Short mmCIF file of C-alpha atoms in Angstrom, two decimals:
data_model
loop_
_atom_site.label_atom_id
_atom_site.label_comp_id
_atom_site.label_asym_id
_atom_site.label_seq_id
_atom_site.Cartn_x
_atom_site.Cartn_y
_atom_site.Cartn_z
CA MET A 1 0.53 -0.33 18.44
CA GLU A 2 1.60 3.31 18.86
CA LYS A 3 3.93 3.08 15.83
CA ALA A 4 1.17 1.52 13.70
CA ILE A 5 -1.25 4.30 14.65
CA ARG A 6 1.31 6.97 13.80
CA ASN A 7 2.01 5.43 10.38
CA PHE A 8 -1.71 5.14 9.71
CA LEU A 9 -2.46 8.73 10.67
CA SER A 10 0.43 10.17 8.68
CA GLN A 11 -0.93 8.40 5.63
CA GLU A 12 -4.46 9.63 6.29
CA SER A 13 -3.37 13.29 6.59
CA ALA A 14 -2.13 13.19 3.00
CA GLY A 15 -5.23 11.25 1.97
CA GLY A 16 -7.47 13.88 3.56
CA ILE A 17 -5.95 16.58 1.39
CA LEU A 18 -6.47 14.45 -1.72
CA LEU A 19 -10.06 13.78 -0.65
CA MET A 20 -10.79 17.49 -0.32
CA ALA A 21 -9.15 18.16 -3.70
CA ALA A 22 -11.47 15.58 -5.28
CA VAL A 23 -14.48 17.36 -3.77
CA VAL A 24 -13.35 20.76 -5.05
CA ILE A 25 -12.70 19.42 -8.57
CA ALA A 26 -16.10 17.69 -8.61
CA MET A 27 -17.88 20.88 -7.51
CA ILE A 28 -16.05 22.95 -10.14
CA LEU A 29 -16.89 20.49 -12.93
CA ALA A 30 -20.54 20.18 -11.87
CA ASN A 31 -20.95 23.98 -12.01
CA SER A 32 -18.97 24.70 -15.18
CA PRO A 33 -19.59 24.34 -18.93
CA LEU A 34 -18.07 20.85 -18.51
CA SER A 35 -21.01 19.74 -16.34
CA GLY A 36 -22.57 17.71 -19.15
CA ILE A 37 -19.31 15.84 -19.77
CA TYR A 38 -18.87 15.22 -16.03
CA GLN A 39 -22.39 13.84 -15.58
CA GLY A 40 -22.24 11.90 -18.83
CA PHE A 41 -18.98 10.28 -17.79
CA LEU A 42 -20.40 9.18 -14.42
CA HIS A 43 -23.48 7.70 -16.08
CA THR A 44 -21.59 5.79 -18.75
CA GLU A 45 -23.03 2.29 -19.06
CA MET A 46 -20.56 -0.50 -18.23
CA GLN A 47 -21.62 -4.11 -18.74
CA VAL A 48 -20.00 -7.37 -17.64
CA ARG A 49 -21.67 -10.54 -18.86
CA PHE A 50 -20.92 -14.24 -18.37
CA GLY A 51 -23.65 -16.35 -19.96
CA SER A 52 -26.89 -15.61 -18.10
CA LEU A 53 -25.09 -13.49 -15.49
CA ASP A 54 -25.48 -9.87 -16.56
CA LEU A 55 -24.05 -6.96 -14.58
CA ASP A 56 -25.12 -3.80 -16.38
CA LYS A 57 -24.54 -0.62 -14.37
CA THR A 58 -23.46 2.96 -14.79
CA LEU A 59 -19.93 3.97 -13.79
CA ILE A 60 -21.13 5.68 -10.61
CA HIS A 61 -22.91 2.49 -9.56
CA TRP A 62 -19.76 0.44 -10.18
CA ILE A 63 -17.92 2.90 -7.93
CA ASN A 64 -20.56 2.85 -5.17
CA ASP A 65 -21.23 -0.90 -5.29
CA GLY A 66 -17.81 -2.19 -6.34
CA LEU A 67 -14.98 0.05 -5.15
CA MET A 68 -16.78 0.82 -1.91
CA ALA A 69 -17.05 -2.91 -1.20
CA LEU A 70 -13.25 -2.88 -0.96
CA PHE A 71 -13.43 0.10 1.40
CA PHE A 72 -15.93 -1.76 3.59
CA MET A 73 -13.63 -4.78 3.51
CA LEU A 74 -10.92 -2.55 4.96
CA ILE A 75 -13.34 -1.41 7.66
CA GLY A 76 -14.12 -5.05 8.43
CA LEU A 77 -10.42 -5.89 8.74
CA GLU A 78 -9.89 -2.95 11.10
CA VAL A 79 -12.91 -3.84 13.23
CA LYS A 80 -11.82 -7.48 13.55
CA ARG A 81 -8.26 -6.52 14.52
CA GLU A 82 -9.42 -4.01 17.12
CA LEU A 83 -11.99 -6.45 18.56
CA LEU A 84 -9.48 -9.28 18.95
CA GLU A 85 -6.21 -7.52 19.77
CA GLY A 86 -6.62 -3.76 19.77
CA ALA A 87 -8.54 -0.87 21.29
CA LEU A 88 -11.80 -2.85 21.55
CA SER A 89 -10.37 -6.13 22.85
CA SER A 90 -11.42 -5.63 26.48
CA ARG A 91 -14.51 -4.22 28.15
CA GLU A 92 -12.50 -1.46 29.81
CA GLN A 93 -11.03 -0.32 26.50
CA ALA A 94 -14.22 -0.62 24.49
CA SER A 95 -16.74 0.89 26.94
CA LEU A 96 -16.14 4.62 26.45
CA PRO A 97 -15.90 4.68 22.62
CA THR A 98 -18.92 2.34 22.43
CA PHE A 99 -21.14 4.64 24.49
CA ALA A 100 -19.77 7.65 22.61
CA ALA A 101 -20.50 6.05 19.24
CA ILE A 102 -24.06 5.10 20.23
CA GLY A 103 -24.80 8.66 21.36
CA GLY A 104 -23.12 9.96 18.23
CA MET A 105 -25.56 8.00 16.07
CA ILE A 106 -28.78 8.58 18.02
CA PHE A 107 -28.66 12.37 18.40
CA PRO A 108 -27.84 13.28 14.75
CA ALA A 109 -30.65 10.99 13.55
CA ALA A 110 -33.03 12.58 16.07
CA ILE A 111 -32.16 16.12 14.95
CA TYR A 112 -32.63 15.15 11.29
CA LEU A 113 -36.04 13.61 12.02
CA LEU A 114 -37.00 16.70 14.02
CA PHE A 115 -36.69 18.73 10.81
CA ASN A 116 -38.23 16.06 8.57
CA PHE A 117 -40.92 14.49 10.76
CA SER A 118 -43.76 15.56 8.45
CA ASP A 119 -42.38 14.11 5.19
CA PRO A 120 -42.26 10.30 4.92
CA VAL A 121 -40.03 10.56 1.83
CA THR A 122 -37.27 12.65 3.41
CA GLN A 123 -37.50 10.66 6.65
CA ASN A 124 -35.62 7.92 4.79
CA GLY A 125 -32.46 10.00 5.12
CA TRP A 126 -32.40 9.77 8.93
CA ALA A 127 -29.13 7.79 8.98
CA ILE A 128 -27.17 10.25 6.80
CA PRO A 129 -25.81 12.40 9.67
CA ALA A 130 -25.27 9.34 11.91
CA ALA A 131 -22.02 8.36 10.15
CA THR A 132 -18.45 9.46 10.84
CA ASP A 133 -15.83 9.52 8.08
CA ILE A 134 -12.96 7.64 9.74
CA ALA A 135 -10.39 8.64 7.12
CA PHE A 136 -11.23 12.34 7.11
CA ALA A 137 -11.62 12.67 10.91
CA LEU A 138 -8.31 10.95 11.59
CA GLY A 139 -6.70 12.94 8.78
CA ILE A 140 -7.72 16.25 10.36
CA MET A 141 -6.40 15.12 13.74
CA ALA A 142 -3.13 13.99 12.13
CA LEU A 143 -2.47 17.56 10.98
CA LEU A 144 -1.70 18.38 14.64
CA GLY A 145 1.13 15.82 14.64
CA ASN A 146 2.58 14.60 17.93
CA ARG A 147 0.78 17.32 19.90
CA VAL A 148 -2.15 14.88 20.06
CA PRO A 149 -1.78 12.26 22.84
CA VAL A 150 -1.82 8.69 21.54
CA ALA A 151 -4.70 7.86 23.93
CA LEU A 152 -6.84 10.54 22.27
CA LYS A 153 -6.04 9.17 18.81
CA VAL A 154 -6.96 5.66 19.92
CA PHE A 155 -10.26 6.98 21.36
CA LEU A 156 -11.21 8.60 18.05
CA LEU A 157 -10.08 5.55 16.07
CA ALA A 158 -12.12 3.16 18.25
CA LEU A 159 -15.16 5.46 18.22
CA ALA A 160 -15.06 5.81 14.43
CA ILE A 161 -14.67 2.05 13.93
CA ILE A 162 -17.69 1.30 16.15
CA ASP A 163 -19.59 4.04 14.31
CA ASP A 164 -18.75 2.42 10.97
CA LEU A 165 -19.85 -0.97 12.29
CA GLY A 166 -23.14 0.65 13.28
CA VAL A 167 -23.50 2.03 9.75
CA VAL A 168 -22.99 -1.47 8.33
CA VAL A 169 -25.85 -2.74 10.52
CA ILE A 170 -28.05 0.21 9.50
CA ILE A 171 -27.45 -0.43 5.81
CA ALA A 172 -28.26 -4.13 6.21
CA MET A 173 -31.46 -3.47 8.17
CA PHE A 174 -32.89 -0.32 6.59
CA TYR A 175 -31.45 0.10 3.09
CA SER A 176 -31.96 -3.32 1.56
CA THR A 177 -34.97 -3.83 -0.73
CA ASP A 178 -36.55 -6.31 -3.17
CA LEU A 179 -34.73 -9.32 -1.78
CA SER A 180 -34.01 -12.26 -4.09
CA THR A 181 -34.26 -15.65 -2.36
CA VAL A 182 -32.09 -17.43 -4.93
CA SER A 183 -29.30 -14.85 -4.63
CA LEU A 184 -29.48 -14.96 -0.83
CA VAL A 185 -29.11 -18.75 -0.88
CA ILE A 186 -26.04 -18.47 -3.12
CA ALA A 187 -24.65 -15.80 -0.79
CA ALA A 188 -25.23 -18.07 2.22
CA ILE A 189 -23.37 -20.94 0.50
CA ALA A 190 -20.48 -18.57 -0.29
CA ILE A 191 -20.35 -17.45 3.34
CA LEU A 192 -20.20 -21.08 4.47
CA GLY A 193 -17.32 -21.55 2.04
CA LEU A 194 -15.45 -18.57 3.53
CA VAL A 195 -16.05 -19.81 7.07
CA GLY A 196 -14.82 -23.26 5.99
CA LEU A 197 -11.58 -21.76 4.67
CA ASN A 198 -11.10 -19.99 7.99
CA ARG A 199 -11.77 -23.12 10.03
CA LYS A 200 -9.34 -25.10 7.87
CA GLY A 201 -6.66 -22.53 8.62
CA VAL A 202 -6.21 -21.43 5.00
CA THR A 203 -3.98 -18.34 5.03
CA ALA A 204 -3.61 -17.66 1.29
CA ILE A 205 -5.71 -14.65 0.29
CA TRP A 206 -6.73 -15.76 -3.21
CA PRO A 207 -9.25 -18.47 -2.14
CA TYR A 208 -11.04 -15.86 0.00
CA GLY A 209 -10.92 -13.47 -2.96
CA PHE A 210 -12.41 -16.03 -5.36
CA ILE A 211 -15.29 -17.05 -3.09
CA GLY A 212 -15.62 -13.42 -2.00
CA LEU A 213 -16.22 -12.38 -5.62
CA ILE A 214 -19.04 -14.93 -5.84
CA LEU A 215 -20.43 -13.57 -2.57
CA TRP A 216 -20.25 -9.97 -3.82
CA ILE A 217 -22.14 -10.82 -7.03
CA ALA A 218 -24.77 -12.77 -5.09
CA VAL A 219 -25.26 -9.95 -2.57
CA LEU A 220 -25.35 -7.41 -5.41
CA LYS A 221 -28.18 -9.39 -7.05
CA SER A 222 -29.95 -10.14 -3.76
CA GLY A 223 -31.20 -6.65 -2.91
CA VAL A 224 -28.90 -6.36 0.13
CA HIS A 225 -26.29 -3.70 -0.52
CA ALA A 226 -23.18 -5.21 -2.10
CA THR A 227 -20.72 -3.41 0.19
CA LEU A 228 -21.77 -5.69 3.05
CA ALA A 229 -20.00 -8.53 1.24
CA GLY A 230 -16.70 -6.75 1.89
CA VAL A 231 -17.29 -6.80 5.66
CA ILE A 232 -18.22 -10.50 5.63
CA ILE A 233 -15.10 -11.42 3.64
CA ALA A 234 -12.92 -9.42 6.04
CA PHE A 235 -14.32 -11.17 9.11
CA CYS A 236 -13.57 -14.58 7.57
CA ILE A 237 -9.90 -13.91 6.81
CA PRO A 238 -7.72 -15.25 9.68
CA LEU A 239 -6.14 -12.66 11.94
CA ARG A 240 -3.30 -15.00 12.97
CA ALA A 241 -1.74 -17.97 11.20
CA LYS A 242 -0.03 -20.86 13.02
CA ASP A 243 3.40 -19.38 12.23
CA GLY A 244 2.42 -16.10 13.91
CA THR A 245 1.96 -14.09 10.71
CA SER A 246 -1.27 -12.18 10.08
CA PRO A 247 -3.02 -12.63 6.71
CA SER A 248 -5.65 -10.11 7.84
CA GLU A 249 -3.14 -7.38 8.74
CA HIS A 250 -1.15 -8.07 5.57
CA LEU A 251 -4.25 -7.48 3.45
CA GLU A 252 -5.18 -4.45 5.55
CA HIS A 253 -1.79 -2.85 4.92
CA ARG A 254 -2.11 -3.60 1.20
CA LEU A 255 -5.58 -2.06 1.01
CA HIS A 256 -4.84 1.09 3.04
CA PRO A 257 -2.97 3.08 0.37
CA TRP A 258 -5.47 2.01 -2.31
CA SER A 259 -8.36 3.11 -0.10
CA THR A 260 -6.75 6.38 0.96
CA PHE A 261 -5.30 7.50 -2.35
CA ALA A 262 -7.68 5.93 -4.89
CA ILE A 263 -11.00 4.50 -3.69
CA LEU A 264 -12.11 7.34 -1.41
CA PRO A 265 -11.00 10.19 -3.72
CA ILE A 266 -12.72 8.48 -6.69
CA PHE A 267 -15.88 8.05 -4.60
CA ALA A 268 -15.75 11.72 -3.56
CA PHE A 269 -15.19 12.85 -7.16
CA ALA A 270 -18.18 10.80 -8.32
CA ASN A 271 -20.57 11.81 -5.53
CA ALA A 272 -19.65 15.33 -4.41
CA GLY A 273 -20.39 17.18 -7.66
CA VAL A 274 -23.53 19.18 -6.83
CA ASP A 275 -25.02 21.41 -9.53
CA LEU A 276 -25.94 24.68 -7.78
CA SER A 277 -27.35 26.41 -10.85
CA GLY A 278 -30.98 25.48 -10.22
CA MET A 279 -30.92 25.94 -6.46
CA SER A 280 -32.36 28.80 -4.46
CA ILE A 281 -31.80 29.93 -0.89
CA GLY A 282 -35.02 28.14 -0.07
CA ASP A 283 -33.55 24.86 -1.30
CA LEU A 284 -30.42 25.34 0.82
CA MET A 285 -32.53 26.09 3.90
CA SER A 286 -34.96 23.22 3.34
CA PRO A 287 -35.40 20.50 6.01
CA VAL A 288 -33.11 17.92 4.36
CA PRO A 289 -29.83 19.91 4.17
CA VAL A 290 -30.50 21.77 7.43
CA GLY A 291 -31.32 18.55 9.27
CA ILE A 292 -28.17 16.87 7.95
CA ALA A 293 -25.86 19.85 8.62
CA LEU A 294 -27.15 20.39 12.17
CA GLY A 295 -27.21 16.66 12.81
CA LEU A 296 -23.52 16.44 11.98
CA PHE A 297 -22.35 19.73 13.49
CA LEU A 298 -24.50 19.71 16.66
CA GLY A 299 -26.02 16.25 17.03
CA LYS A 300 -22.73 14.38 16.81
CA PRO A 301 -20.81 16.27 19.54
CA ILE A 302 -23.87 16.48 21.80
CA GLY A 303 -24.51 12.75 21.54
CA VAL A 304 -20.85 11.78 21.95
CA MET A 305 -20.30 14.06 24.94
CA LEU A 306 -23.60 13.31 26.71
CA PHE A 307 -23.35 9.53 26.44
CA SER A 308 -19.65 9.60 27.37
CA TYR A 309 -20.26 11.83 30.40
CA VAL A 310 -23.16 9.72 31.68
CA ALA A 311 -21.16 6.49 31.17
CA VAL A 312 -18.19 7.88 33.14
CA LYS A 313 -20.39 9.27 35.92
CA LEU A 314 -22.17 5.92 36.31
CA LYS A 315 -18.75 4.19 36.28
CA TRP A 316 -19.68 2.17 33.20
CA ALA A 317 -16.59 3.59 31.48
CA ALA A 318 -13.52 5.67 32.27
CA LEU A 319 -11.61 8.41 30.51
CA PRO A 320 -8.21 7.32 29.12
CA GLU A 321 -5.31 8.16 31.42
CA GLY A 322 -4.09 11.73 30.91
CA ILE A 323 -7.18 12.74 28.90
CA GLY A 324 -9.78 15.22 30.16
CA TRP A 325 -13.13 16.47 28.92
CA ARG A 326 -11.51 19.58 27.43
CA GLN A 327 -9.65 17.30 24.98
CA VAL A 328 -12.61 14.99 24.34
CA ALA A 329 -14.99 17.85 23.44
CA PRO A 330 -13.21 19.01 20.23
CA VAL A 331 -12.75 15.36 19.20
CA ALA A 332 -16.52 14.97 19.59
CA VAL A 333 -16.95 17.89 17.19
CA MET A 334 -14.61 16.17 14.69
CA CYS A 335 -16.94 13.17 14.75
CA GLY A 336 -19.37 15.39 12.83
CA ILE A 337 -17.20 14.94 9.73
CA GLY A 338 -19.60 12.58 7.96
CA PHE A 339 -18.47 13.12 4.39
CA THR A 340 -17.72 9.80 2.62
CA MET A 341 -19.94 7.59 4.77
CA SER A 342 -22.77 10.14 4.88
CA MET A 343 -22.68 10.59 1.11
CA PHE A 344 -22.73 6.85 0.70
CA ILE A 345 -25.86 6.53 2.84
CA SER A 346 -27.50 9.46 1.00
CA SER A 347 -26.99 7.57 -2.27
CA LEU A 348 -28.98 4.71 -0.74
CA ALA A 349 -31.61 6.86 0.98
CA PHE A 350 -32.56 8.98 -2.03
CA MET A 351 -32.95 6.82 -5.09
CA GLY A 352 -35.68 6.48 -7.70
CA GLU A 353 -38.51 8.98 -7.18
CA SER A 354 -36.73 10.62 -4.21
CA TYR A 355 -33.48 11.21 -6.17
CA GLY A 356 -34.28 14.93 -6.33
CA TYR A 357 -33.24 15.25 -2.69
CA ALA A 358 -29.76 13.85 -3.36
CA ASP A 359 -28.12 17.16 -4.33
CA VAL A 360 -29.42 19.16 -1.35
CA ALA A 361 -28.48 16.24 0.92
CA ARG A 362 -24.89 16.40 -0.33
CA LEU A 363 -24.83 20.14 0.35
CA GLY A 364 -25.95 19.49 3.90
CA ILE A 365 -23.21 16.87 4.29
CA LEU A 366 -20.53 19.22 2.94
CA THR A 367 -21.70 22.08 5.17
CA GLY A 368 -21.88 20.03 8.37
CA SER A 369 -18.61 18.20 7.67
CA ILE A 370 -16.63 21.35 6.84
CA LEU A 371 -17.90 23.17 9.95
CA SER A 372 -17.08 20.15 12.12
CA ALA A 373 -13.59 19.85 10.61
CA LEU A 374 -12.72 23.53 11.02
CA ILE A 375 -14.16 24.04 14.52
CA GLY A 376 -12.85 20.70 15.76
CA TYR A 377 -9.34 21.32 14.41
CA PHE A 378 -8.92 24.84 15.79
CA TRP A 379 -10.55 23.96 19.13
CA LEU A 380 -8.30 20.92 19.62
CA SER A 381 -5.29 23.00 18.59
CA LYS A 382 -6.13 25.50 21.36
CA VAL A 383 -6.45 22.94 24.16
CA LEU A 384 -3.37 20.86 23.30
CA PRO A 385 0.15 21.75 24.48
CA GLU A 386 2.46 23.41 21.96
CA LYS A 387 4.87 20.46 22.15
CA GLY A 388 3.75 16.87 21.82
CA GLU A 389 4.48 14.02 24.17
CA ASN A 390 7.21 12.73 21.84
CA ALA A 391 8.61 16.06 20.68
#
C-alpha cells in the first residue's frame, strides 16, 4: 500500500502544478481583452440528439456534468477500495479520519452561515467551504517528499475521501431540484442492471460503461446532479475477480492520469476565470466570499482538530503510531484547500437568479484555498524532520 500511495502522490504533485497553471491562465483571460472570447468559448452550445433524446448544453455544462462525472467515478472507486481493503476497512483505521472529516464539514458550514444568516439566497452556498480538494491537498503534501510519514499521508487521504463522500451525499440531498419521475425510474432500472452485472461476477468494464452511460443520461434528465451517476457506477464495479485481479483498481489506475492531467485542469480553466473589472472592495468583503474564505481557512482546521482531539480523548479513536498533534495541525490547515470541489458546489449553489454571487464565491474559494495551501505547507515543513523516514 505504501508504494501505491507514493506513486499516487508523486503524480498528484505534478497535477497540482498544472491545476494552478489552469487557474492562472483562466484569471488572465477573464481579465484581458480576450475575456469575450474566453466566455464565448465556455458558453458555446453543444447538442447531442438521438431521436427524442436531446442533450443541448453549453460547453461549461458538459464539463461540469460530463467530465466531472468521470472524476466522481474515480472518487467512488477510491472510496470503495479504501472501505473494503484500505485505510477505512476497519473501525480502528476509519475512526479518526471519520471524526476529523465530520468536524471539517460542520465548522466551515457554520462559519459561512454566521456571515450569511440574514440572506436566504446566499444561505444556499453553505456547503461550499465544507469540501476538501483531495488532489490539490495531497499534491501540496507531496511537495515535501519522503519527509512526510506514510501514516500522515494515509490520514489525509482517508480524511479527504470521507469528506468527498460527504459532499456526494450533500449534493444528492440539497442540490437536486425539479425531479423527473420517468427519468428516476429509468435510472433505477439502470442501477439494477449494474448490480446484476456485479452479482453475476462480470469483470469486463464495457458492460458497466454501456449501462453507466444510460444511467448518466437518466440522472442528468432526472434533476439529480449527473455526477452522482459516476459514484454509483464505481460502487458496482467488482473490486476483486475470481482470479484475484481487480477490475476496479485497473479502472482507477486508468482514470487517475486523465483526472489529474486533463479533467481537473479543464474544470479549473472553465470555472476559475473571475472577471474583476466590475468588482469593488465592498464586493470582495461581502458575506459570501468572506464566509467561504474564513470557512476554509479557519473553519476546516478548527473542525478537524476539535473533533479529532475530542475523539482521541474519549478513546473513540487513536492517533496513528508515530504521529503527534503538531503534525496533525498543519494537515488540518491543508484540508482548507477546497478549490475544485468547492467551485463545483458553488456552480450548483448559485444558478439562475442567484448566479450573480458565483464570481465573488469563486474569489472566496481561491483566497481560502491559497491561504490554506501556503500556511499548511510551510507549517508542516517546519515540524517535519529534514530527512524522511526512507531517505
